[in-house]
Coordinates of C-alpha atoms in Angstrom, one line a residue:
Chain A
X1 CA -83.0 44.1 -222.3
X2 CA -80.8 47.2 -222.1
X3 CA -77.5 47.3 -222.8
X4 CA -74.5 48.0 -219.8
X5 CA -72.7 51.5 -220.7
X6 CA -69.4 50.1 -221.3
X7 CA -66.3 52.4 -220.2
X8 CA -62.3 52.4 -221.3
X9 CA -60.8 50.8 -218.2
X10 CA -59.1 53.2 -215.4
X11 CA -55.0 52.5 -216.6
X12 CA -53.5 49.7 -214.2
X13 CA -52.2 51.6 -211.5
X14 CA -49.9 50.3 -208.4
X15 CA -50.3 51.0 -204.0
X16 CA -49.5 54.7 -205.1
X17 CA -51.9 55.2 -207.6
X18 CA -49.1 55.0 -210.2
X19 CA -49.0 53.9 -214.1
X20 CA -46.4 51.4 -215.5
X21 CA -45.4 54.6 -218.0
X22 CA -44.2 56.3 -214.7
X23 CA -41.7 53.9 -214.4
X24 CA -40.4 54.4 -218.3
X25 CA -37.9 56.1 -219.1
X26 CA -35.6 57.8 -222.1
X27 CA -36.0 55.4 -225.6
X28 CA -32.9 53.1 -225.6
X29 CA -30.0 53.5 -228.3
X30 CA -28.7 49.8 -227.5
X31 CA -29.4 47.3 -229.5
X32 CA -32.3 45.1 -230.8
X33 CA -32.0 42.2 -228.9
X34 CA -29.6 43.0 -226.4
X35 CA -30.1 41.6 -223.0
X36 CA -29.7 44.7 -221.0
X37 CA -32.6 45.7 -222.0
X38 CA -34.9 43.1 -220.7
X39 CA -33.2 44.1 -217.3
X40 CA -34.8 47.3 -218.0
X41 CA -38.0 46.2 -218.1
X42 CA -37.6 44.2 -215.4
X43 CA -36.7 47.2 -213.1
X44 CA -39.1 49.0 -214.3
X45 CA -41.9 46.0 -213.9
X46 CA -40.5 45.7 -210.7
X47 CA -40.1 49.4 -209.1
X48 CA -44.1 49.1 -210.4
X49 CA -45.3 46.3 -208.4
X50 CA -43.2 47.4 -205.3
X51 CA -44.4 50.6 -205.4
X52 CA -41.7 52.5 -205.4
X53 CA -41.4 56.3 -205.8
X54 CA -40.0 57.7 -208.3
X55 CA -38.2 60.4 -207.1
X56 CA -37.1 58.1 -203.9
X57 CA -34.6 56.3 -205.7
X58 CA -31.1 56.9 -207.0
X59 CA -29.8 55.3 -210.1
X60 CA -25.9 55.3 -210.5
X61 CA -23.3 53.2 -212.8
X62 CA -19.9 53.6 -214.2
X63 CA -19.1 52.7 -218.0
X64 CA -20.5 50.5 -220.6
X65 CA -23.3 49.4 -222.2
X66 CA -24.7 48.1 -218.9
X67 CA -24.1 52.0 -217.1
X68 CA -25.4 53.5 -220.3
X69 CA -29.1 51.7 -219.3
X70 CA -30.4 53.8 -216.3
X71 CA -31.4 56.9 -218.8
X72 CA -33.7 53.6 -220.1
X73 CA -35.8 53.8 -217.2
X74 CA -37.8 55.9 -214.8
X75 CA -37.2 59.3 -215.2
X76 CA -38.5 60.8 -212.3
X77 CA -35.3 59.5 -210.7
X78 CA -31.6 60.9 -210.2
X79 CA -29.0 59.8 -212.2
X80 CA -25.3 59.9 -211.9
X81 CA -23.1 58.4 -214.3
X82 CA -20.1 58.0 -213.1
X83 CA -16.6 57.1 -213.7
X84 CA -15.3 54.1 -215.3
X85 CA -15.5 51.2 -212.1
X86 CA -16.0 54.3 -209.7
X87 CA -20.0 54.0 -208.8
X88 CA -19.5 51.9 -205.7
X89 CA -17.5 55.5 -204.3
X90 CA -20.5 58.1 -205.5
X91 CA -23.0 55.5 -204.4
X92 CA -21.8 55.5 -201.0
X93 CA -21.6 58.8 -200.3
X94 CA -25.0 59.3 -202.5
X95 CA -26.0 56.7 -199.9
X96 CA -24.6 57.4 -196.4
X97 CA -25.4 61.3 -197.6
X98 CA -29.3 60.8 -198.0
X99 CA -30.1 57.0 -195.8
X100 CA -33.7 57.2 -198.0
X101 CA -32.8 56.9 -200.9
X102 CA -33.4 53.3 -202.6
X103 CA -30.0 53.6 -204.5
X104 CA -30.0 51.2 -207.7
X105 CA -26.7 50.5 -209.4
X106 CA -26.0 49.1 -212.4
X107 CA -22.6 47.9 -213.8
X108 CA -21.3 45.6 -216.3
X109 CA -18.7 42.7 -216.2
X110 CA -16.1 45.5 -216.9
X111 CA -16.7 47.7 -215.6
X112 CA -16.8 45.7 -211.8
X113 CA -14.5 42.7 -212.6
X114 CA -11.8 44.6 -214.3
X115 CA -11.6 48.5 -213.6
X116 CA -14.1 48.9 -211.0
X117 CA -13.3 45.3 -208.9
X118 CA -11.4 47.1 -206.3
X119 CA -13.8 49.3 -205.4
X120 CA -16.1 46.2 -206.2
X121 CA -15.2 44.3 -203.1
X122 CA -15.2 47.1 -200.6
X123 CA -18.0 47.5 -201.2
X124 CA -19.2 43.9 -200.6
X125 CA -18.0 44.2 -197.1
X126 CA -19.3 46.9 -196.4
X127 CA -22.7 45.9 -196.7
X128 CA -23.9 49.8 -198.2
X129 CA -27.7 49.4 -198.8
X130 CA -28.0 49.3 -202.7
X131 CA -28.9 47.1 -205.5
X132 CA -25.9 46.1 -207.3
X133 CA -26.3 44.8 -211.0
X134 CA -23.7 43.5 -213.0
X135 CA -25.1 42.9 -216.4
X136 CA -22.7 40.7 -217.3
X137 CA -21.9 39.7 -220.8
X138 CA -18.3 38.1 -220.7
X139 CA -17.6 40.8 -223.6
X140 CA -16.1 44.6 -223.9
X141 CA -19.1 45.6 -226.0
X142 CA -18.6 48.7 -226.6
X143 CA -14.9 48.5 -227.7
X144 CA -15.7 45.5 -229.8
X145 CA -16.2 42.5 -228.2
X146 CA -12.9 41.6 -226.3
X147 CA -12.9 39.2 -223.5
X148 CA -13.8 40.9 -220.1
X149 CA -12.8 39.0 -216.5
X150 CA -15.9 36.8 -216.2
X151 CA -15.8 35.2 -219.8
X152 CA -15.0 31.7 -219.0
X153 CA -11.7 29.2 -219.5
X154 CA -12.1 28.2 -223.4
X155 CA -15.2 30.0 -224.3
X156 CA -14.7 31.5 -228.0
X157 CA -14.1 35.0 -228.8
X158 CA -16.6 36.5 -232.2
X159 CA -12.9 36.1 -233.8
X160 CA -12.6 32.2 -233.1
X161 CA -9.9 33.4 -230.1
X162 CA -10.1 31.4 -227.3
X163 CA -9.8 32.5 -224.0
X164 CA -7.3 31.2 -221.7
X165 CA -7.4 32.9 -218.3
X166 CA -10.9 31.8 -215.6
X167 CA -13.5 34.1 -214.9
X168 CA -14.0 35.0 -211.8
X169 CA -17.1 34.4 -210.2
X170 CA -18.8 37.8 -208.8
X171 CA -21.0 35.9 -206.4
X172 CA -18.3 33.9 -205.1
X173 CA -16.6 36.9 -204.5
X174 CA -19.4 39.0 -203.2
X175 CA -20.5 36.2 -200.8
X176 CA -16.6 35.4 -199.0
X177 CA -16.8 39.3 -199.4
X178 CA -19.7 39.8 -196.9
X179 CA -22.7 41.4 -199.3
X180 CA -25.8 40.1 -197.8
X181 CA -27.9 39.4 -201.0
X182 CA -26.3 37.4 -203.7
X183 CA -27.8 35.5 -206.6
X184 CA -27.3 35.2 -209.9
X185 CA -30.6 35.1 -213.1
X186 CA -30.5 35.7 -216.7
X187 CA -31.6 38.7 -218.7
X188 CA -33.7 36.0 -220.4
X189 CA -35.4 34.2 -217.2
X190 CA -38.3 36.9 -216.8
X191 CA -40.4 35.2 -214.2
X192 CA -36.9 34.8 -212.2
X193 CA -34.9 38.0 -212.6
X194 CA -38.3 39.9 -212.0
X195 CA -38.9 37.8 -208.8
X196 CA -35.1 38.2 -207.4
X197 CA -35.8 42.1 -208.0
X198 CA -39.0 42.4 -206.0
X199 CA -36.5 40.8 -203.2
X200 CA -34.2 42.9 -203.4
X201 CA -36.1 45.9 -202.9
X202 CA -37.2 44.7 -199.8
X203 CA -33.9 43.8 -198.8
X204 CA -31.2 46.9 -196.4
X205 CA -28.0 44.8 -197.6
X206 CA -26.2 45.0 -200.5
X207 CA -27.8 43.0 -202.9
X208 CA -24.8 41.3 -205.3
X209 CA -27.4 40.7 -208.4
X210 CA -25.5 39.4 -211.6
X211 CA -27.6 39.0 -214.0
X212 CA -25.9 36.8 -217.6
X213 CA -26.8 39.1 -220.4
X214 CA -25.8 37.8 -223.7
X215 CA -24.5 40.5 -226.2
X216 CA -26.0 39.9 -228.9
X217 CA -23.4 42.1 -231.6
X218 CA -20.1 40.2 -229.7
X219 CA -20.9 37.1 -227.7
X220 CA -24.0 34.9 -229.2
X221 CA -22.2 33.1 -231.3
X222 CA -21.2 28.8 -231.1
X223 CA -18.4 28.3 -228.9
X224 CA -19.4 31.4 -226.8
X225 CA -20.4 30.4 -222.9
X226 CA -22.6 33.7 -222.5
X227 CA -24.9 33.2 -225.4
X228 CA -28.9 33.1 -224.9
X229 CA -28.6 29.7 -226.9
X230 CA -25.2 28.3 -223.9
X231 CA -27.1 29.4 -221.0
X232 CA -30.7 28.0 -222.3
X233 CA -28.8 25.0 -222.5
X234 CA -26.7 25.0 -218.9
X235 CA -29.1 26.7 -216.7
X236 CA -29.8 25.4 -213.4
X237 CA -31.3 26.9 -210.8
X238 CA -30.2 26.1 -207.3
X239 CA -33.6 27.2 -205.9
X240 CA -37.2 28.4 -207.1
X241 CA -37.7 32.3 -205.9
X242 CA -40.7 33.6 -204.5
X243 CA -41.8 36.6 -203.4
X244 CA -45.0 38.0 -201.2
X245 CA -44.3 41.4 -200.3
X246 CA -45.6 42.8 -197.6
X247 CA -48.5 45.1 -198.9
X248 CA -50.1 41.9 -199.8
X249 CA -52.2 39.6 -197.3
X250 CA -51.8 36.6 -199.1
X251 CA -51.1 33.0 -197.1
X252 CA -49.4 30.9 -199.2
X253 CA -48.5 27.1 -197.8
X254 CA -45.4 26.3 -197.7
X255 CA -43.3 22.7 -197.0
X256 CA -40.6 24.1 -194.0
X257 CA -39.0 21.1 -195.4
X258 CA -37.8 22.0 -198.6
X259 CA -38.9 25.5 -198.7
X260 CA -36.4 28.5 -197.2
X261 CA -38.9 31.4 -196.3
X262 CA -37.2 34.4 -195.2
X263 CA -38.5 37.7 -193.9
X264 CA -37.0 40.6 -195.4
X265 CA -36.7 43.8 -194.1
X266 CA -40.1 45.4 -194.8
X267 CA -41.9 42.5 -193.6
X268 CA -42.1 40.9 -197.4
X269 CA -41.3 37.6 -197.5
X270 CA -39.2 35.3 -199.5
X271 CA -39.5 32.4 -200.9
X272 CA -36.6 29.8 -201.5
X273 CA -37.9 26.2 -202.7
X274 CA -34.7 23.9 -202.8
X275 CA -34.0 22.3 -206.4
X276 CA -30.8 21.6 -205.5
X277 CA -30.5 18.5 -202.4
X278 CA -27.8 20.7 -200.3
X279 CA -28.7 24.1 -201.2
X280 CA -28.8 26.4 -198.1
X281 CA -28.9 29.6 -198.9
X282 CA -28.1 30.8 -195.0
X283 CA -24.7 28.9 -195.7
X284 CA -22.1 31.1 -196.8
X285 CA -19.1 27.9 -197.8
X286 CA -22.4 25.8 -198.8
X287 CA -22.7 28.7 -201.4
X288 CA -19.7 29.1 -202.7
X289 CA -19.2 25.2 -203.3
X290 CA -22.1 25.0 -205.0
X291 CA -20.4 28.0 -207.6
X292 CA -17.6 26.0 -208.1
X293 CA -19.2 22.4 -208.7
X294 CA -22.0 24.5 -211.0
X295 CA -17.9 25.8 -213.2
X296 CA -16.6 22.6 -212.7
X297 CA -19.7 21.6 -214.7
X298 CA -19.8 23.8 -217.1
X299 CA -22.9 24.3 -215.9
X300 CA -24.2 27.9 -215.9
X301 CA -26.1 28.1 -211.7
X302 CA -28.7 30.8 -210.9
X303 CA -30.8 31.7 -208.1
X304 CA -30.8 33.6 -204.8
X305 CA -26.9 31.9 -203.2
X306 CA -27.0 33.6 -200.1
X307 CA -29.0 35.9 -197.1
X308 CA -28.3 37.0 -194.6
X309 CA -31.4 39.8 -193.3
X310 CA -29.7 40.1 -190.1
X311 CA -25.8 41.9 -190.8
X312 CA -26.0 45.0 -189.7
X313 CA -26.1 47.7 -192.8
X314 CA -23.3 50.4 -193.5
X315 CA -25.0 53.7 -192.6
X316 CA -26.5 52.0 -189.1
X317 CA -22.8 50.7 -188.3
X318 CA -21.9 54.5 -188.5
X319 CA -24.8 55.2 -187.4
X320 CA -26.0 57.7 -189.5
X321 CA -28.8 60.2 -189.2
X322 CA -32.2 59.7 -190.2
X323 CA -32.7 63.2 -192.0
X324 CA -30.4 63.7 -194.7
X325 CA -27.1 65.6 -194.4
X326 CA -28.0 68.4 -196.2
X327 CA -31.0 69.0 -194.4
X328 CA -29.3 69.0 -191.4
X329 CA -29.1 72.3 -189.7
X330 CA -25.8 74.5 -189.0
X331 CA -25.7 74.3 -185.0
X332 CA -25.9 70.3 -185.9
X333 CA -23.1 70.1 -188.3
X334 CA -21.0 72.7 -187.0
X335 CA -19.6 72.3 -183.6
X336 CA -20.2 75.6 -181.2
X337 CA -17.1 77.9 -180.8
X338 CA -16.7 76.6 -177.3
X339 CA -15.5 73.2 -179.0
X340 CA -12.7 74.8 -180.9
X341 CA -11.5 76.6 -178.3
X342 CA -10.9 73.9 -176.1
X343 CA -9.5 72.5 -178.7
X344 CA -6.7 75.2 -179.1
X345 CA -6.5 75.8 -175.3
X346 CA -5.4 71.9 -175.1
X347 CA -2.6 72.9 -178.2
X348 CA -0.7 74.9 -175.8
Chain B
X1 CA -7.7 75.3 -206.3
X2 CA -6.4 76.6 -202.9
X3 CA -3.1 77.1 -202.1
X4 CA -2.9 77.1 -197.6
X5 CA 0.5 78.9 -196.2
X6 CA 0.5 77.6 -193.0
X7 CA -1.9 75.2 -190.9
X8 CA -4.5 77.9 -189.5
X9 CA -4.7 78.8 -193.1
X10 CA -5.5 75.2 -194.0
X11 CA -7.7 74.5 -191.1
X12 CA -10.3 78.2 -192.6
X13 CA -9.2 77.1 -196.6
X14 CA -11.2 73.8 -195.6
X15 CA -14.5 75.2 -194.4
X16 CA -14.3 77.8 -197.8
X17 CA -13.5 74.8 -199.6
X18 CA -17.0 73.4 -199.1
X19 CA -18.5 76.0 -199.2
X20 CA -17.3 76.8 -203.3
X21 CA -17.3 73.7 -203.8
X22 CA -21.2 74.2 -203.1
X23 CA -21.7 77.5 -205.1
X24 CA -19.6 76.4 -208.2
X25 CA -20.5 73.1 -208.6
X26 CA -17.1 71.5 -209.1
X27 CA -15.0 69.7 -207.4
X28 CA -12.2 72.0 -205.2
X29 CA -8.6 70.8 -204.6
X30 CA -6.7 72.4 -201.3
X31 CA -3.1 72.0 -202.3
X32 CA -1.4 71.9 -198.5
X33 CA 2.2 70.4 -198.9
X34 CA 3.7 67.9 -197.3
X35 CA 5.9 70.7 -194.7
X36 CA 2.6 71.7 -193.9
X37 CA 1.1 68.1 -193.2
X38 CA 3.7 66.6 -191.6
X39 CA 6.1 68.8 -189.2
X40 CA 4.8 70.3 -186.0
X41 CA 4.2 74.0 -186.0
X42 CA 3.5 77.2 -184.2
X43 CA 0.4 78.8 -185.4
X44 CA -2.2 81.1 -183.6
X45 CA -5.1 79.9 -182.8
X46 CA -7.9 79.0 -185.5
X47 CA -10.1 81.6 -185.7
X48 CA -14.0 79.4 -185.7
X49 CA -15.5 80.3 -188.8
X50 CA -18.7 82.7 -188.8
X51 CA -19.9 82.6 -191.7
X52 CA -23.0 80.2 -192.6
X53 CA -22.8 77.6 -194.9
X54 CA -23.2 77.7 -198.5
X55 CA -25.9 75.8 -200.0
X56 CA -25.6 77.5 -203.8
X57 CA -28.0 77.3 -205.5
X58 CA -30.9 74.5 -204.9
X59 CA -34.0 73.9 -205.4
X60 CA -37.3 72.4 -203.1
X61 CA -40.5 70.5 -204.1
X62 CA -41.4 73.8 -203.7
X63 CA -40.1 76.1 -205.7
X64 CA -40.5 73.5 -208.6
X65 CA -44.1 73.8 -208.1
X66 CA -43.9 77.5 -208.1
X67 CA -41.6 77.9 -211.5
X68 CA -43.3 74.3 -212.7
X69 CA -40.0 73.2 -213.9
X70 CA -36.1 73.4 -214.4
X71 CA -33.4 72.9 -217.0
X72 CA -29.8 71.4 -215.2
X73 CA -27.8 73.7 -216.4
X74 CA -29.7 76.6 -217.9
X75 CA -27.4 80.1 -217.3
X76 CA -30.7 81.1 -215.5
X77 CA -28.2 84.7 -213.7
X78 CA -26.0 85.3 -216.7
X79 CA -23.2 84.0 -214.2
X80 CA -23.1 80.4 -216.0
X81 CA -24.4 78.5 -212.5
X82 CA -26.8 77.1 -213.1
X83 CA -29.6 75.6 -210.5
X84 CA -29.9 72.1 -209.2
X85 CA -32.0 69.8 -207.1
X86 CA -30.9 67.3 -204.6
X87 CA -31.9 63.6 -204.6
X88 CA -34.9 63.5 -202.8
X89 CA -36.6 66.5 -203.7
X90 CA -40.5 64.8 -204.0
X91 CA -41.5 66.6 -207.2
X92 CA -42.0 64.9 -210.3
X93 CA -39.2 67.5 -211.9
X94 CA -36.8 67.4 -209.6
X95 CA -34.8 64.7 -211.6
X96 CA -32.0 65.4 -213.9
X97 CA -29.5 63.1 -215.3
X98 CA -25.9 63.4 -214.8
X99 CA -23.0 62.3 -217.6
X100 CA -19.8 62.4 -218.9
X101 CA -21.5 62.4 -222.6
X102 CA -23.0 65.1 -224.3
X103 CA -26.2 66.5 -223.2
X104 CA -28.2 69.8 -223.5
X105 CA -29.4 72.5 -220.9
X106 CA -32.3 69.6 -219.5
X107 CA -29.6 67.4 -219.2
X108 CA -31.1 65.7 -222.0
X109 CA -28.3 63.6 -224.0
X110 CA -27.2 64.6 -226.6
X111 CA -24.7 64.9 -230.4
X112 CA -25.9 68.1 -231.6
X113 CA -22.8 70.1 -231.7
X114 CA -24.4 73.6 -230.6
X115 CA -25.5 72.1 -227.1
X116 CA -21.3 70.8 -226.4
X117 CA -20.4 74.0 -228.0
X118 CA -22.8 76.0 -225.2
X119 CA -22.4 73.7 -222.6
X120 CA -18.5 74.0 -222.6
X121 CA -18.8 77.9 -222.7
X122 CA -21.0 78.1 -219.9
X123 CA -18.1 76.5 -218.3
X124 CA -15.3 78.1 -219.6
X125 CA -18.0 81.4 -218.4
X126 CA -18.4 79.7 -215.0
X127 CA -14.6 80.1 -213.9
X128 CA -14.4 83.5 -214.8
X129 CA -16.7 83.4 -212.3
X130 CA -14.7 81.4 -209.9
X131 CA -12.3 84.5 -209.9
X132 CA -14.7 86.5 -207.5
X133 CA -15.8 83.4 -205.4
X134 CA -12.4 82.0 -204.2
X135 CA -10.3 83.7 -201.5
X136 CA -8.6 87.0 -202.7
X137 CA -4.4 86.8 -202.3
X138 CA -2.5 88.3 -199.9
X139 CA -0.6 91.5 -200.9
X140 CA 1.9 91.0 -198.2
X141 CA 3.7 94.3 -199.4
X142 CA 3.5 96.6 -202.4
X143 CA 5.2 100.1 -202.6
X144 CA 6.0 100.7 -205.9
X145 CA 8.9 98.5 -206.2
X146 CA 11.0 97.8 -209.4
X147 CA 11.1 93.8 -207.9
X148 CA 7.7 92.1 -206.9
X149 CA 7.7 88.4 -205.9
X150 CA 5.0 85.4 -206.1
X151 CA 5.2 83.0 -204.0
X152 CA 2.0 80.3 -202.7
X153 CA 1.7 77.7 -200.0
X154 CA 4.5 77.1 -197.7
X155 CA 7.6 78.8 -199.5
X156 CA 5.3 82.0 -197.9
X157 CA 8.4 81.5 -195.0
X158 CA 11.0 81.5 -196.7
X159 CA 10.2 84.4 -199.1
X160 CA 10.0 86.4 -196.2
X161 CA 13.0 85.8 -194.5
X162 CA 14.8 86.2 -198.2
X163 CA 12.8 89.7 -198.7
X164 CA 14.8 91.2 -195.0
X165 CA 18.1 89.2 -196.6
X166 CA 17.9 91.2 -199.8
X167 CA 17.4 94.6 -198.3
X168 CA 19.4 94.7 -195.6
X169 CA 22.7 92.8 -197.7
X170 CA 22.3 93.6 -201.0
X171 CA 19.7 97.4 -200.7
X172 CA 17.5 95.3 -202.7
X173 CA 13.6 96.3 -202.6
X174 CA 11.2 93.6 -203.2
X175 CA 7.4 94.2 -203.0
X176 CA 5.8 90.5 -202.4
X177 CA 2.3 89.0 -203.4
X178 CA 1.1 85.5 -201.8
X179 CA -1.4 84.1 -203.7
X180 CA -4.0 81.8 -201.9
X181 CA -6.0 80.2 -205.4
X182 CA -6.6 79.4 -209.0
X183 CA -8.4 81.1 -211.2
X184 CA -6.7 84.3 -210.1
X185 CA -8.3 87.3 -209.1
X186 CA -8.7 90.7 -210.3
X187 CA -5.2 91.7 -207.5
X188 CA -2.4 89.0 -209.3
X189 CA -2.8 90.9 -212.5
X190 CA -2.5 93.8 -210.9
X191 CA 0.8 92.9 -208.9
X192 CA 2.0 92.3 -211.8
X193 CA 1.6 95.0 -214.7
X194 CA 2.6 97.2 -211.4
X195 CA 6.0 95.8 -211.5
X196 CA 9.5 95.7 -214.3
X197 CA 10.8 92.2 -212.7
X198 CA 8.3 89.6 -211.1
X199 CA 10.4 86.1 -208.8
X200 CA 7.5 83.3 -209.3
X201 CA 8.9 81.5 -206.4
X202 CA 7.7 77.9 -206.2
X203 CA 8.9 74.4 -204.6
X204 CA 8.1 72.7 -208.0
X205 CA 10.5 71.4 -210.7
X206 CA 8.1 72.4 -213.7
X207 CA 7.4 75.6 -212.8
X208 CA 4.0 75.3 -213.0
X209 CA 2.3 78.1 -211.1
X210 CA 4.3 80.7 -213.7
X211 CA 3.3 78.6 -216.4
X212 CA -0.4 79.1 -215.0
X213 CA 0.3 82.6 -214.3
X214 CA 1.5 82.7 -218.2
X215 CA -1.6 81.2 -220.0
X216 CA -3.8 83.6 -217.7
X217 CA -2.1 87.6 -218.2
X218 CA -2.0 90.0 -220.9
X219 CA 1.2 88.9 -223.0
X220 CA 2.7 91.4 -223.2
X221 CA 3.3 90.9 -219.3
X222 CA 4.5 87.1 -219.1
X223 CA 8.5 88.2 -220.3
X224 CA 8.1 90.2 -216.7
X225 CA 7.5 86.6 -214.5
X226 CA 11.0 85.3 -213.7
X227 CA 11.5 81.1 -212.4
X228 CA 12.6 80.8 -208.7
X229 CA 12.4 77.1 -208.0
X230 CA 13.3 74.7 -205.2
X231 CA 13.0 71.1 -205.4
X232 CA 15.9 69.2 -203.7
X233 CA 13.3 67.6 -201.1
X234 CA 13.9 69.7 -198.5
X235 CA 11.7 72.7 -197.1
X236 CA 12.5 75.8 -198.9
X237 CA 15.4 78.2 -197.3
X238 CA 15.6 81.6 -197.4
X239 CA 19.0 81.7 -198.6
X240 CA 18.3 79.7 -201.8
X241 CA 15.6 81.9 -202.6
X242 CA 18.3 85.1 -202.1
X243 CA 20.8 84.0 -204.2
X244 CA 18.6 83.0 -207.3
X245 CA 17.0 86.3 -207.6
X246 CA 20.6 88.3 -206.8
X247 CA 21.9 86.1 -209.7
X248 CA 19.1 86.7 -211.9
X249 CA 19.1 90.6 -211.1
X250 CA 23.2 90.3 -212.4
X251 CA 24.2 91.4 -208.9

């Protein structure tokens, strides 16, 4: 019997014909085992699996270990490493200038909840189309492990110091401020994080994704509430996250009694199967209540807490043109002389 | 930095600022002042901007295809202004990483001292290029007098009136140049070099414009500079300028 000729299988590609290598970036310079590296990997996988054109992605960040990570994924995307806590301003400008871009902002708990708090809350209330990831480890890693504003009350620093200030819950804050996709995940939960990121790509509004991402150097010890061990032992998912992208024609049965089906802006479907009795991702009050209760119990609540696909986003609200501003012809952006003359005449 | 001296100039310099920002790839500040911004002014009608918008050195996907790529911070044209691309340019070679930390000509992260130094030196050269791009000063009068006055912003009106007072009351004639931008262009240097004494009038306690001039001028010219400052919370007036100059002239 003649043997079948064998050949090297063609590399796996996505719907654009791109390989996962087309979504990679530079080699990471963060510590081995850092949660942030796992998040970068999931971003690469999500963009690849969703078939996002790398050139249509805009990477933005502030300052900190987290904000270095855009250098480690999607090298074919423009990236802007802005000032500390000021990424929301740069992101707002960039998105308004070209609404066709998919913008991905990476921040940290210090960059967001301390120096950038003023910018953060205003970004949330604008519902700007952006995926805003907080790589949250509860400490300032670049400056040797001081507590950040998301460190839990009673958490122990590596030096033994106990945190005596309450934590800011960025998810509760984002829900209150008006973000339309608010979730928390854990860098060690590969499946949940990847699914959330894919759903985030399908959303056209502010996605606020707080990812607990342990700092192996300064906050992974006994007594820390942001260590791998603590989060693994105390993680409580409010719902199981499933995602069916619009380009995959898969009919998956679900029980409407236990599962919320959310149709995303691009036609994809998000399926949220309840794990908590009173889980309702369309109810803000419930979502915040669950978060507050989890704090009381010392649980790390994860999942998509709140989603609203109907609220107008900032670019729609401002009626921004589809054409990138830089490509608008002069006759569109500069009113004719007659208009200036009329204004001048009215001031006589 | 642009220094409008009237509300009409605030209008025209706003347009210029955008052009310069794109040409020089740097933020441009239009330094208006409270007097111009908060009070009502008489003005000639604002001129309509006739020149086309300046977008600076931007490469398209077609340009990248033709060139085979680009290096974000490479000084191709010897004017220290490199080429850039805009986000959304559909070419695999279009993207670059904007960061404050050390980088090489290709916008790649670098801790090499020579890369850092090259970038810093290019930025210094770009500042030299900027001298010829920014608005020229207004040489209001230069009749070869011994005394010159330099001012900027809304001090202009007080200085114009003060020059009349100096001439009428003290028979002191003074030439006058109004600075409209920083970095200074050639005309500012020439004006100082032609005069024996130059009074720099400003509404600034620390005489910051005088300090900038001292840093920029040939050291042999800096002793010519004298400061006339006004900072009592009210707009500068002609009499204050006249009295200060006359006092410093020993009259």
